[in-house]
Amino acid sequence: MLDATTKEIKERASGGVINPAKTCQPIGAMYAALGIHGCLPHSHGSQGCCSFHRMHLTRHFRDPIMASTSSFTEGASVFGGGANLKTAIKTIFQVYNPDIIAVHTTCLTETIGDDIPNIIKTSEIPEGKMVIHTNTPSYVGSHVTGFSNMTKSMVNYFAEATTPLKKEQVNIIPGFVNPGDMREIKRLTRLMNAPYIMFPDTSGVVDSPMTGEFQMYPKGGTTQPELIDTGNSKLTIALGRFASSDAAEQLDKKCKVPAVTLKAPIGIKATDALLMTLRRAFVSDVPYELEEERGQLVDIMTDTHFHFHGKKVAIFGDPDIVTGITEFVMSLGMIPVHVLTGTPGGAVGSVVGSFEEDIKELVDQAGLKANIKAAGDLFTLHQWIKNEPVDLLIGNTYGKYIARAEDLPFVRVGFPVMDRSVHSYMPIVGYRGAMRLIEMISGALLDRQDRDAADEDFELVM
Amino acid sequence: MAITEEQLEEILAKYPSKLQKNRKKHIVINNADCGAQPIEANTRTAPGIITNRGCAYAGCKGVVLGPLKDMIHITHGPIGCAFYTWGARRNKAKSDDPTQNFINYCVSTDMQESDIVFGGEKKLAKVIDEVMENFHPKAITVSATCPVGLIGDDINAVAKAAEERHGIPVLAFSCEGYKGVSQSAGHHIANNGLMDRVIGAGDLEQASGKYPINILGEYNIGGDSWEIERILSDIGYQIVSVMTGDGSYEALKNAHVAELNLVQCHRSINYIAEMLEIKYGTPWLKVNFIGVKGTSDSLRNMAQYFGDPALIQRTEEVIAREVARIEPLMGQYKKVCEGKTAFCFVGGSRGHHYQGLFGELGIDTVLAGYEFAHRDDYEGREVIPDIKTDADSKNIPELHVEQDPNRFKLKLSPEKMAELKAKIPLSYYAGMHVDMKEGTIMVDDLNHYETEEFIKLLKPDIFASGIKDKYVVQKMGIPAKQIHSYDYSGPYAGFNGAVNFARDVSMGFASPTWNFIVPPWKEEPLLTGTVNEEGVA
């Protein structure tokens, strides 16, 4: 497996990528748009883009991912895609009848410079329907940037400050996470007695129930009135700098809703920070139910610390997720040795800081040293591991090749996970998500210990 | 079961008027009384329609080039296109020298904004150099994505310069996603490149074994090719190369020594098959290794072609042995499947091939179609002269080959060829239409809306298609079988494949999970009748 990867690291200065740890913007925009109720994402580009994105999202969620395409031909690429998009808008409303079409661009349409707002303005849009757009040039940032851009567009198109006083409600931008995570974040917020609007919210859309009927626009998703009302909230909590900060800042600019960016609430510290923020904002104490959960988590962490303490870990994936996981494994006494994301440092023009600095700060505080890289690839990560072996690999499905090549226990977290199921329903956020992470980490390590144990060392109780 | 023209009109009525007319030409209700029934295919999908189609890049790099294991395939473009064609198609490959098996690697130039503005040629050249330094492959391909053609990067010049620097073939493919109307354009572009630069580049003048053949249009999804090779090797054929499942540059360059080319997926590879016949005089045989009958017929046709009595006898022995072995297994699954109906909508050939296997299980295909096929795949190759090439397909270059002055050799006399052509599909494909029953429907480029409508009308028991519509259909309570990726199972080709398919399809029907869709409280009123009765009393 991956036998052509050598231990010797030869400098690669081209900027090319071998075995990517990111993909392109449009898929993130498509995913975010699915988090609007009654919305059909539309890919303005060649058919292949839409097909690839639907394929990948479907494989991750195992649920219908509906989206349409402008079906570019060479003619459209030369003369511009205005006619294609107008035809598409007309056809979509007539045939598929969504409330909202969310257009995102592709490298093709960004390169030829199609003016989307103008095309939308001159399109036939039925009464009461809406077309929104975001620019997602595939040659900038990553899929996380695309998610961030579509979320920001939701603010641009919908958010309105209509009340003289801000309402006692909080906007929560969950970031590029699974619907299971979104449900858990909403549960925590409800338990904190904080009225909220989560956007985007793909729960109830890409984890829809089996009923014997196909619903093109399932029950879930942030509704249009909710999106408008985000401008009246007294606070926006952006979970994750890379996926969520831009939209929160935009909401502050547009509607004067103060924004606070927190880490994705993965692990005990980040979950504490979310609850403390809500507690202060709503002067509402943490209920016993959550205090109990936290206590259970700490109980588990303590009881099982010898399963993972001191183990070396390599972590890769999307920056907000990787940051959360890194912080949590350190809370468990593990040592992050290699930490890598494919997403470049921070989106262009955004308030997002540097992934490398974030991680460095975390490991520095613990007096540790780690290989840290943004805009990295899995070829680099594999070579790092060959040079400095680890006990565990944490990342998305693509890590399985490295895990097999190096015979490493492997915990699947993030996007995409295409070779295991149920993960999109189960949270990794909050205290309960942290328990699940421990179960996965400790299970992977103990399975390995069992596998490698001699008969006489094979233990009943561990 | 069949639908009427009126019902079809009703479905189409939802479309804007221009689209109504357009879609009508892509849908045919099979009716022998109508004589030839032309279907429109390989024309553009209307913008806004939720289609299953992909792009030229997907057909070129994703389908045809990707499986070639000893080459590094560089995608020149932003990151997505490379990412989505990385391990996504299940084209398995193994190699005696694992350091030269690059099937699990994904290389992209990861174009950034500055590359779009200032051009990406220099970056591509550097990436090629790094690939050489790290991997030392025998050959490299470069596939272009949408922006590459738009900004005018000359990938041919970069490839040529790299060849001179490194002394290995570096093949450039201008398969930008907007070319043509589907993956099909990319298949053609890849075929041209492989024919032009790889096939025939080897020194071999003669095959080393008996009955040397190539298998074209077989991508080894889920190990299909390995099952086919098992059977063919057992009979005594020498497999010179497979295009391109588990294929290699090393094998492909000597593909010219084969004496017969088998064509499994007609759509994606018929260009090479035709060109091999012109250049080297090697005829091609349309085969179908899906299903017991398809496999047996194909094996018999191959034996007839070579005409050696010993080969014919060995063929019969192997068929008899295999059929005897699998028949009881198939019989057991047939009991589960018998009497059911299917939709079969797949890429370019499987939409046809799997109908046979469904039939063997007692499942009638009531609707079938292709995502990206041409008219000949529906109606047979005789319609090729009548196909009008529209503006969208004209930009795909035709590669014109000529007889190779040294290597051209007629494998059969013209008389023998004519005699065989009357009996077996030699250099001929009859298409899907002839194998479909009266009243069944052919739909080209079936889209989401039509999928829903046809399902409501025809209520199939199983829907064979791809990942994008799988869960749509399953939400309706109908099992959906992925025929692109086999739902991560396989092989489905050959004798063992037929059993695997029968098992998986039966599993889809028999799974107890379908029984839980309706919760018990939906079937029992909250208040039972007793209260009321007592009240009355």
Coordinates of C-alpha atoms in Angstrom, one line a residue, chain A:
Chain A
M1 CA 0.0 0.0 0.0
L2 CA 1.4 3.4 -1.1
D3 CA 4.7 1.6 -1.8
A4 CA 5.9 4.4 -3.9
T5 CA 6.1 6.8 -1.0
T6 CA 9.6 7.1 0.3
K7 CA 10.8 8.0 3.8
E8 CA 13.2 10.5 2.3
I9 CA 11.4 13.8 1.9
K10 CA 12.4 15.7 -1.2
E11 CA 11.4 19.3 -1.2
R12 CA 8.5 20.0 -3.4
A13 CA 8.3 23.7 -4.3
S14 CA 5.9 23.6 -7.3
G15 CA 2.8 24.1 -5.2
G16 CA 1.4 20.9 -6.7
V17 CA -0.4 18.4 -4.5
I18 CA 0.0 14.7 -4.1
N19 CA -2.9 13.0 -2.3
P20 CA -4.9 16.1 -1.3
A21 CA -6.3 16.9 2.1
K22 CA -8.8 19.3 0.7
T23 CA -11.2 19.7 -2.2
C24 CA -12.6 22.7 -4.0
Q25 CA -15.0 25.5 -2.9
P26 CA -18.2 24.6 -4.7
I27 CA -18.9 21.4 -2.8
G28 CA -18.8 23.4 0.5
A29 CA -21.2 25.9 -1.0
M30 CA -23.5 23.1 -2.1
Y31 CA -23.5 21.6 1.3
A32 CA -24.2 24.9 3.1
A33 CA -27.1 25.6 0.7
L34 CA -28.7 22.3 1.6
G35 CA -29.0 23.8 5.0
I36 CA -31.6 26.3 3.9
H37 CA -35.1 24.9 4.0
G38 CA -36.7 24.4 0.5
C39 CA -33.5 25.3 -1.3
L40 CA -32.0 23.7 -4.4
P41 CA -28.3 24.3 -4.7
H42 CA -27.3 25.1 -8.3
S43 CA -23.8 24.6 -9.7
H44 CA -23.0 27.2 -12.4
G45 CA -20.5 25.4 -14.5
S46 CA -19.9 22.1 -16.3
Q47 CA -22.0 19.1 -15.5
G48 CA -19.1 17.3 -14.0
C49 CA -18.7 19.6 -11.1
C50 CA -22.3 19.1 -10.0
S51 CA -22.1 15.4 -10.5
F52 CA -18.8 15.0 -8.6
H53 CA -20.1 17.1 -5.7
R54 CA -23.4 15.2 -5.5
M55 CA -21.5 11.9 -5.7
H56 CA -19.2 12.8 -2.8
L57 CA -21.8 14.3 -0.5
T58 CA -24.1 11.3 -1.2
R59 CA -21.4 8.9 -0.3
H60 CA -20.7 10.7 2.9
F61 CA -24.3 11.2 4.0
R62 CA -26.0 8.2 2.3
D63 CA -29.0 10.4 1.6
P64 CA -30.3 12.2 -1.5
I65 CA -28.2 15.2 -2.4
M66 CA -30.3 17.2 -4.8
A67 CA -28.6 19.9 -6.9
S68 CA -28.8 21.2 -10.5
T69 CA -26.3 22.4 -13.0
S70 CA -25.9 25.0 -15.8
S71 CA -24.6 22.2 -18.0
F72 CA -22.0 24.3 -19.8
T73 CA -20.9 23.4 -23.3
E74 CA -18.0 24.9 -25.1
G75 CA -20.3 27.5 -26.6
A76 CA -21.3 28.8 -23.2
S77 CA -17.7 28.9 -22.1
V78 CA -16.9 31.1 -25.0
F79 CA -20.0 33.3 -25.1
G80 CA -20.7 33.4 -21.3
G81 CA -23.1 31.4 -19.3
G82 CA -25.9 34.0 -18.9
A83 CA -28.3 32.2 -21.2
N84 CA -27.6 28.9 -19.5
L85 CA -28.2 30.3 -16.0
K86 CA -31.4 32.0 -17.1
T87 CA -32.7 28.9 -18.7
A88 CA -31.7 26.9 -15.7
I89 CA -33.6 29.2 -13.3
K90 CA -36.7 29.1 -15.4
T91 CA -36.6 25.3 -15.8
I92 CA -35.8 24.7 -12.1
F93 CA -38.7 26.7 -10.8
Q94 CA -41.1 25.1 -13.3
V95 CA -40.0 21.5 -12.9
Y96 CA -38.5 21.2 -9.4
N97 CA -40.3 24.1 -7.7
P98 CA -37.9 25.0 -4.8
D99 CA -38.5 28.1 -2.7
I100 CA -35.0 29.3 -3.2
I101 CA -32.2 28.5 -5.7
A102 CA -28.7 29.0 -4.3
V103 CA -26.3 29.5 -7.2
H104 CA -22.6 28.9 -6.7
T105 CA -19.9 29.4 -9.3
T106 CA -17.1 27.1 -10.4
C107 CA -13.6 27.6 -11.7
L108 CA -15.0 27.7 -15.2
T109 CA -17.5 30.5 -14.6
E110 CA -15.1 32.5 -12.4
T111 CA -12.5 32.3 -15.1
I112 CA -14.8 33.6 -17.8
G113 CA -16.1 36.2 -15.3
D114 CA -19.9 35.6 -15.5
D115 CA -21.7 38.4 -13.6
I116 CA -24.1 36.3 -11.5
P117 CA -26.0 39.1 -9.8
N118 CA -26.8 40.7 -13.1
I119 CA -27.9 37.4 -14.7
I120 CA -30.1 36.8 -11.7
K121 CA -31.6 40.3 -12.0
T122 CA -32.6 39.6 -15.6
S123 CA -34.0 36.1 -14.9
E124 CA -37.6 35.1 -14.7
I125 CA -38.2 34.4 -11.0
P126 CA -41.8 33.5 -10.0
E127 CA -43.5 35.6 -7.3
G128 CA -42.4 34.7 -3.8
K129 CA -39.4 32.7 -5.0
M130 CA -35.8 33.7 -4.6
V131 CA -32.4 33.2 -6.2
I132 CA -29.3 33.8 -4.2
H133 CA -25.7 33.3 -5.2
T134 CA -22.1 33.1 -4.0
N135 CA -18.8 33.2 -5.7
T136 CA -16.8 30.0 -5.2
P137 CA -13.7 30.1 -7.4
S138 CA -12.2 26.6 -7.0
Y139 CA -8.7 28.0 -7.3
V140 CA -9.0 29.8 -4.0
G141 CA -9.1 28.2 -0.6
S142 CA -10.9 24.9 -0.2
H143 CA -14.3 23.3 0.3
V144 CA -14.3 25.0 3.7
T145 CA -14.0 28.4 2.1
G146 CA -16.9 27.5 -0.2
F147 CA -19.0 26.6 2.9
S148 CA -18.0 29.9 4.5
N149 CA -18.8 31.9 1.3
M150 CA -22.3 30.4 0.9
T151 CA -23.0 31.0 4.6
K152 CA -21.9 34.6 4.2
S153 CA -24.2 35.0 1.2
M154 CA -27.1 33.9 3.4
V155 CA -26.3 37.0 5.5
N156 CA -26.0 39.2 2.4
Y157 CA -29.3 38.1 0.9
F158 CA -31.5 37.5 3.9
A159 CA -30.4 39.1 7.2
E160 CA -32.3 42.3 8.1
A161 CA -32.3 44.4 11.2
T162 CA -36.0 45.1 11.5
T163 CA -36.5 45.5 15.3
P164 CA -35.4 48.6 17.2
L165 CA -34.0 46.4 20.0
K166 CA -32.1 43.2 19.4
K167 CA -34.0 40.1 20.4
E168 CA -33.0 37.7 23.1
Q169 CA -31.8 35.1 20.7
V170 CA -28.5 33.9 19.4
N171 CA -27.4 33.0 15.9
I172 CA -25.3 29.9 15.7
I173 CA -23.1 29.1 12.7
P174 CA -22.2 25.5 13.2
G175 CA -19.5 25.3 10.5
F176 CA -18.8 22.4 8.1
V177 CA -20.0 19.6 10.4
N178 CA -22.4 16.7 10.2
P179 CA -26.1 17.1 10.9
G180 CA -25.6 15.0 14.0
D181 CA -23.3 17.7 15.3
M182 CA -25.8 20.4 14.4
R183 CA -28.5 18.6 16.3
E184 CA -26.2 18.3 19.4
I185 CA -25.3 22.0 19.3
K186 CA -29.0 22.9 19.1
R187 CA -29.7 20.5 22.1
L188 CA -27.0 22.2 24.2
T189 CA -28.3 25.6 23.3
R190 CA -31.9 24.6 24.1
L191 CA -30.8 23.2 27.4
M192 CA -29.1 26.6 28.1
N193 CA -32.5 28.2 27.6
A194 CA -31.1 30.4 24.8
P195 CA -33.5 30.9 21.8
Y196 CA -31.4 30.4 18.7
I197 CA -31.3 30.4 14.9
M198 CA -28.8 28.0 13.5
F199 CA -27.7 28.6 9.9
P200 CA -27.0 26.7 7.8
D201 CA -28.7 23.7 9.3
T202 CA -28.5 20.5 7.3
S203 CA -30.2 18.4 10.0
G204 CA -33.4 17.0 8.7
V205 CA -32.1 17.5 5.2
V206 CA -29.2 15.1 4.7
D207 CA -30.2 12.8 7.6
S208 CA -33.8 12.6 6.6
P209 CA -35.9 9.6 7.8
M210 CA -37.1 6.7 5.8
T211 CA -40.9 7.2 5.3
G212 CA -41.6 5.4 2.1
E213 CA -41.8 8.7 0.3
F214 CA -39.2 10.8 -1.3
Q215 CA -39.3 14.5 -0.2
M216 CA -37.3 16.7 -2.6
Y217 CA -37.2 19.4 0.1
P218 CA -37.2 17.6 3.4
K219 CA -38.5 19.1 6.7
G220 CA -35.1 20.4 7.8
G221 CA -33.1 23.5 7.0
T222 CA -33.1 27.1 8.2
T223 CA -36.2 28.8 7.0
Q224 CA -36.3 32.0 5.1
P225 CA -38.0 34.0 8.0
E226 CA -35.3 32.7 10.3
L227 CA -32.5 33.8 8.0
I228 CA -34.1 37.2 7.8
D229 CA -34.4 37.3 11.6
T230 CA -30.7 36.6 12.1
G231 CA -30.3 40.4 11.8
N232 CA -32.3 40.9 15.0
S233 CA -30.4 38.6 17.2
K234 CA -28.3 40.0 20.0
L235 CA -25.3 37.8 19.3
T236 CA -23.8 35.5 16.7
I237 CA -21.6 32.6 17.8
A238 CA -19.4 31.4 14.9
L239 CA -18.1 27.9 15.6
G240 CA -14.8 27.6 13.8
R241 CA -12.8 30.4 12.3
F242 CA -12.5 28.9 8.9
A243 CA -16.1 27.9 8.1
S244 CA -18.1 30.4 10.2
S245 CA -16.3 33.7 11.1
D246 CA -16.8 35.5 7.8
A247 CA -20.6 35.2 7.9
A248 CA -20.7 36.3 11.5
E249 CA -18.5 39.3 10.8
Q250 CA -20.7 40.2 7.8
L251 CA -23.8 40.0 10.0
D252 CA -22.1 42.4 12.4
K253 CA -21.3 44.8 9.6
K254 CA -24.7 44.5 8.0
C255 CA -27.1 44.4 11.0
K256 CA -24.9 45.3 14.0
V257 CA -25.1 41.8 15.5
P258 CA -22.0 41.4 17.7
A259 CA -20.0 38.3 16.7
V260 CA -17.9 35.9 18.8
T261 CA -15.9 33.2 17.2
L262 CA -15.3 30.1 19.2
K263 CA -13.5 26.9 18.4
A264 CA -15.7 24.1 17.0
P265 CA -17.1 22.7 20.3
I266 CA -15.1 19.5 20.0
G267 CA -13.8 18.2 23.4
I268 CA -14.3 19.4 26.9
K269 CA -12.6 22.8 26.7
A270 CA -14.3 24.0 23.5
T271 CA -17.7 22.8 24.8
D272 CA -17.1 24.6 28.1
A273 CA -16.3 27.7 26.1
L274 CA -19.6 27.5 24.2
L275 CA -21.6 27.0 27.3
M276 CA -19.9 29.8 29.2
T277 CA -20.5 32.1 26.2
L278 CA -24.2 31.2 26.3
R279 CA -24.3 31.5 30.1
R280 CA -22.9 35.0 30.1
A281 CA -25.0 36.2 27.1
F282 CA -28.3 34.9 28.5
V283 CA -27.5 35.0 32.2
S284 CA -28.8 31.5 32.3
D285 CA -27.1 29.0 34.4
V286 CA -25.9 25.7 33.1
P287 CA -28.6 23.1 34.0
Y288 CA -27.8 20.1 36.0
E289 CA -28.4 17.9 33.0
L290 CA -25.3 19.4 31.3
E291 CA -23.3 19.5 34.4
E292 CA -24.0 15.8 34.8
E293 CA -23.0 15.1 31.3
R294 CA -19.7 17.0 31.8
G295 CA -19.1 15.1 35.0
Q296 CA -19.7 11.9 33.2
L297 CA -17.2 12.9 30.5
V298 CA -14.6 13.8 33.1
D299 CA -15.3 10.5 34.8
I300 CA -14.7 8.6 31.6
M301 CA -11.5 10.6 30.8
T302 CA -10.1 9.8 34.2
D303 CA -11.2 6.2 34.4
T304 CA -9.7 5.4 31.0
H305 CA -6.7 7.7 30.8
F306 CA -4.3 4.8 30.7
H307 CA -5.8 3.8 27.3
F308 CA -4.5 6.8 25.6
H309 CA -2.2 8.9 27.8
G310 CA 1.2 9.5 26.1
K311 CA 0.1 8.0 22.8
K312 CA 1.4 9.8 19.7
V313 CA -1.2 11.0 17.2
A314 CA -1.3 12.3 13.7
I315 CA -4.3 14.4 12.8
F316 CA -5.5 15.8 9.5
G317 CA -8.6 17.2 8.0
D318 CA -10.5 20.5 7.9
P319 CA -8.9 23.3 10.0
D320 CA -11.7 23.9 12.4
I321 CA -12.2 20.2 13.1
V322 CA -8.5 19.5 13.3
T323 CA -8.0 22.3 15.8
G324 CA -10.8 20.9 18.0
I325 CA -9.5 17.4 17.9
T326 CA -6.0 18.5 18.6
E327 CA -7.1 20.4 21.7
F328 CA -9.1 17.5 22.9
V329 CA -6.5 14.8 22.4
M330 CA -4.2 17.0 24.4
S331 CA -6.9 17.1 27.2
L332 CA -6.6 13.4 27.2
G333 CA -2.9 13.4 27.6
M334 CA -2.1 12.4 24.1
I335 CA 0.7 13.9 22.1
P336 CA -0.1 15.4 18.7
V337 CA 3.0 14.8 16.6
H338 CA 1.8 15.7 13.1
V339 CA -1.1 18.1 12.5
L340 CA -2.0 19.0 9.0
T341 CA -4.8 20.5 6.9
G342 CA -5.1 20.9 3.2
T343 CA -6.9 24.2 3.5
P344 CA -4.7 27.2 3.1
G345 CA -4.0 29.5 6.0
G346 CA -7.0 31.8 5.9
A347 CA -9.5 32.7 3.3
V348 CA -8.5 35.7 1.2
G349 CA -9.8 39.0 2.8
S350 CA -11.3 37.1 5.8
V351 CA -10.9 37.7 9.5
V352 CA -9.7 34.1 9.8
G353 CA -6.3 33.8 11.3
S354 CA -3.6 31.2 10.7
F355 CA -4.2 27.4 11.3
E356 CA -0.5 26.9 11.9
E357 CA -0.4 29.6 14.6
D358 CA -3.5 28.2 16.3
I359 CA -2.0 24.7 16.5
K360 CA 1.4 26.0 17.5
E361 CA -0.1 28.0 20.3
L362 CA -1.9 24.8 21.6
V363 CA 1.2 22.6 21.5
D364 CA 3.5 25.3 22.8
Q365 CA 1.3 25.7 25.9
A366 CA 1.8 22.0 26.6
G367 CA 5.6 22.4 26.0
L368 CA 5.3 20.0 23.0
K369 CA 6.7 20.2 19.5
A370 CA 4.8 19.0 16.4
N371 CA 5.0 19.1 12.6
I372 CA 2.2 21.6 11.7
K373 CA 1.1 22.5 8.2
A374 CA -1.7 24.3 6.5
A375 CA -2.1 23.8 2.7
G376 CA -0.4 20.4 3.1
D377 CA -1.1 17.1 1.5
L378 CA -1.3 13.5 2.6
F379 CA 1.9 12.6 0.8
T380 CA 3.7 15.0 3.2
L381 CA 1.8 13.6 6.2
H382 CA 2.7 10.0 5.2
Q383 CA 6.4 10.9 4.9
W384 CA 6.3 12.7 8.3
I385 CA 4.8 9.5 9.8
K386 CA 7.5 7.4 8.2
N387 CA 10.1 9.6 9.8
E388 CA 8.4 10.0 13.1
P389 CA 6.0 7.1 13.7
V390 CA 2.7 7.6 15.6
D391 CA 0.4 5.3 17.6
L392 CA -2.8 6.6 16.0
L393 CA -4.1 8.4 12.9
I394 CA -7.2 10.6 13.0
G395 CA -8.7 12.0 9.9
N396 CA -11.2 11.4 7.0
T397 CA -11.6 8.3 4.9
Y398 CA -8.6 9.1 2.8
G399 CA -6.3 8.4 5.7
K400 CA -7.1 4.7 5.4
Y401 CA -4.3 4.2 2.8
I402 CA -1.7 5.6 5.2
A403 CA -3.2 3.7 8.1
R404 CA -2.8 0.4 6.2
A405 CA 0.6 1.3 4.8
E406 CA 2.0 2.0 8.3
D407 CA -0.3 -0.4 10.1
L408 CA -1.8 2.3 12.3
P409 CA -5.0 2.3 14.3
F410 CA -7.2 4.8 12.5
V411 CA -10.2 6.9 13.8
R412 CA -12.4 8.4 11.1
V413 CA -13.5 11.9 11.7
G414 CA -14.5 14.8 9.5
F415 CA -15.4 15.0 5.8
P416 CA -15.6 12.9 3.9
V417 CA -16.1 9.6 5.6
M418 CA -17.3 7.2 2.8
D419 CA -16.3 3.8 4.0
R420 CA -18.2 3.7 7.3
S421 CA -21.8 4.6 8.1
V422 CA -23.9 6.3 10.8
H423 CA -21.1 8.8 11.6
S424 CA -23.1 11.7 10.1
Y425 CA -25.9 11.0 12.6
M426 CA -23.6 10.9 15.7
P427 CA -22.0 14.0 17.1
I428 CA -18.4 14.6 17.9
V429 CA -19.3 18.0 19.4
G430 CA -20.4 18.7 23.0
Y431 CA -19.7 16.5 26.0
R432 CA -21.5 13.5 24.5
G433 CA -19.5 14.0 21.3
A434 CA -16.4 13.9 23.3
M435 CA -17.5 10.7 24.9
R436 CA -18.0 9.3 21.5
L437 CA -14.5 10.4 20.4
I438 CA -13.0 8.7 23.5
E439 CA -14.9 5.5 22.6
M440 CA -13.5 5.6 19.1
I441 CA -10.0 6.5 20.1
S442 CA -9.7 4.1 22.9
G443 CA -11.5 1.4 20.9
A444 CA -9.1 1.7 18.1
L445 CA -6.1 1.6 20.4
L446 CA -7.4 -1.4 22.4
D447 CA -8.4 -3.3 19.3
R448 CA -4.8 -3.0 18.2
Q449 CA -3.5 -4.1 21.6
D450 CA -5.8 -7.1 21.4
R451 CA -4.8 -7.9 17.9
D452 CA -1.1 -7.8 18.7
A453 CA -1.2 -9.5 22.1
A454 CA 0.3 -13.0 22.5
D455 CA -2.3 -15.5 23.8
E456 CA -0.9 -15.3 27.3
D457 CA -1.1 -11.5 27.3
F458 CA -4.7 -11.4 25.9
E459 CA -6.7 -9.7 28.6
L460 CA -10.3 -10.1 29.5
V461 CA -10.5 -6.8 31.3
M462 CA -8.8 -3.7 30.0

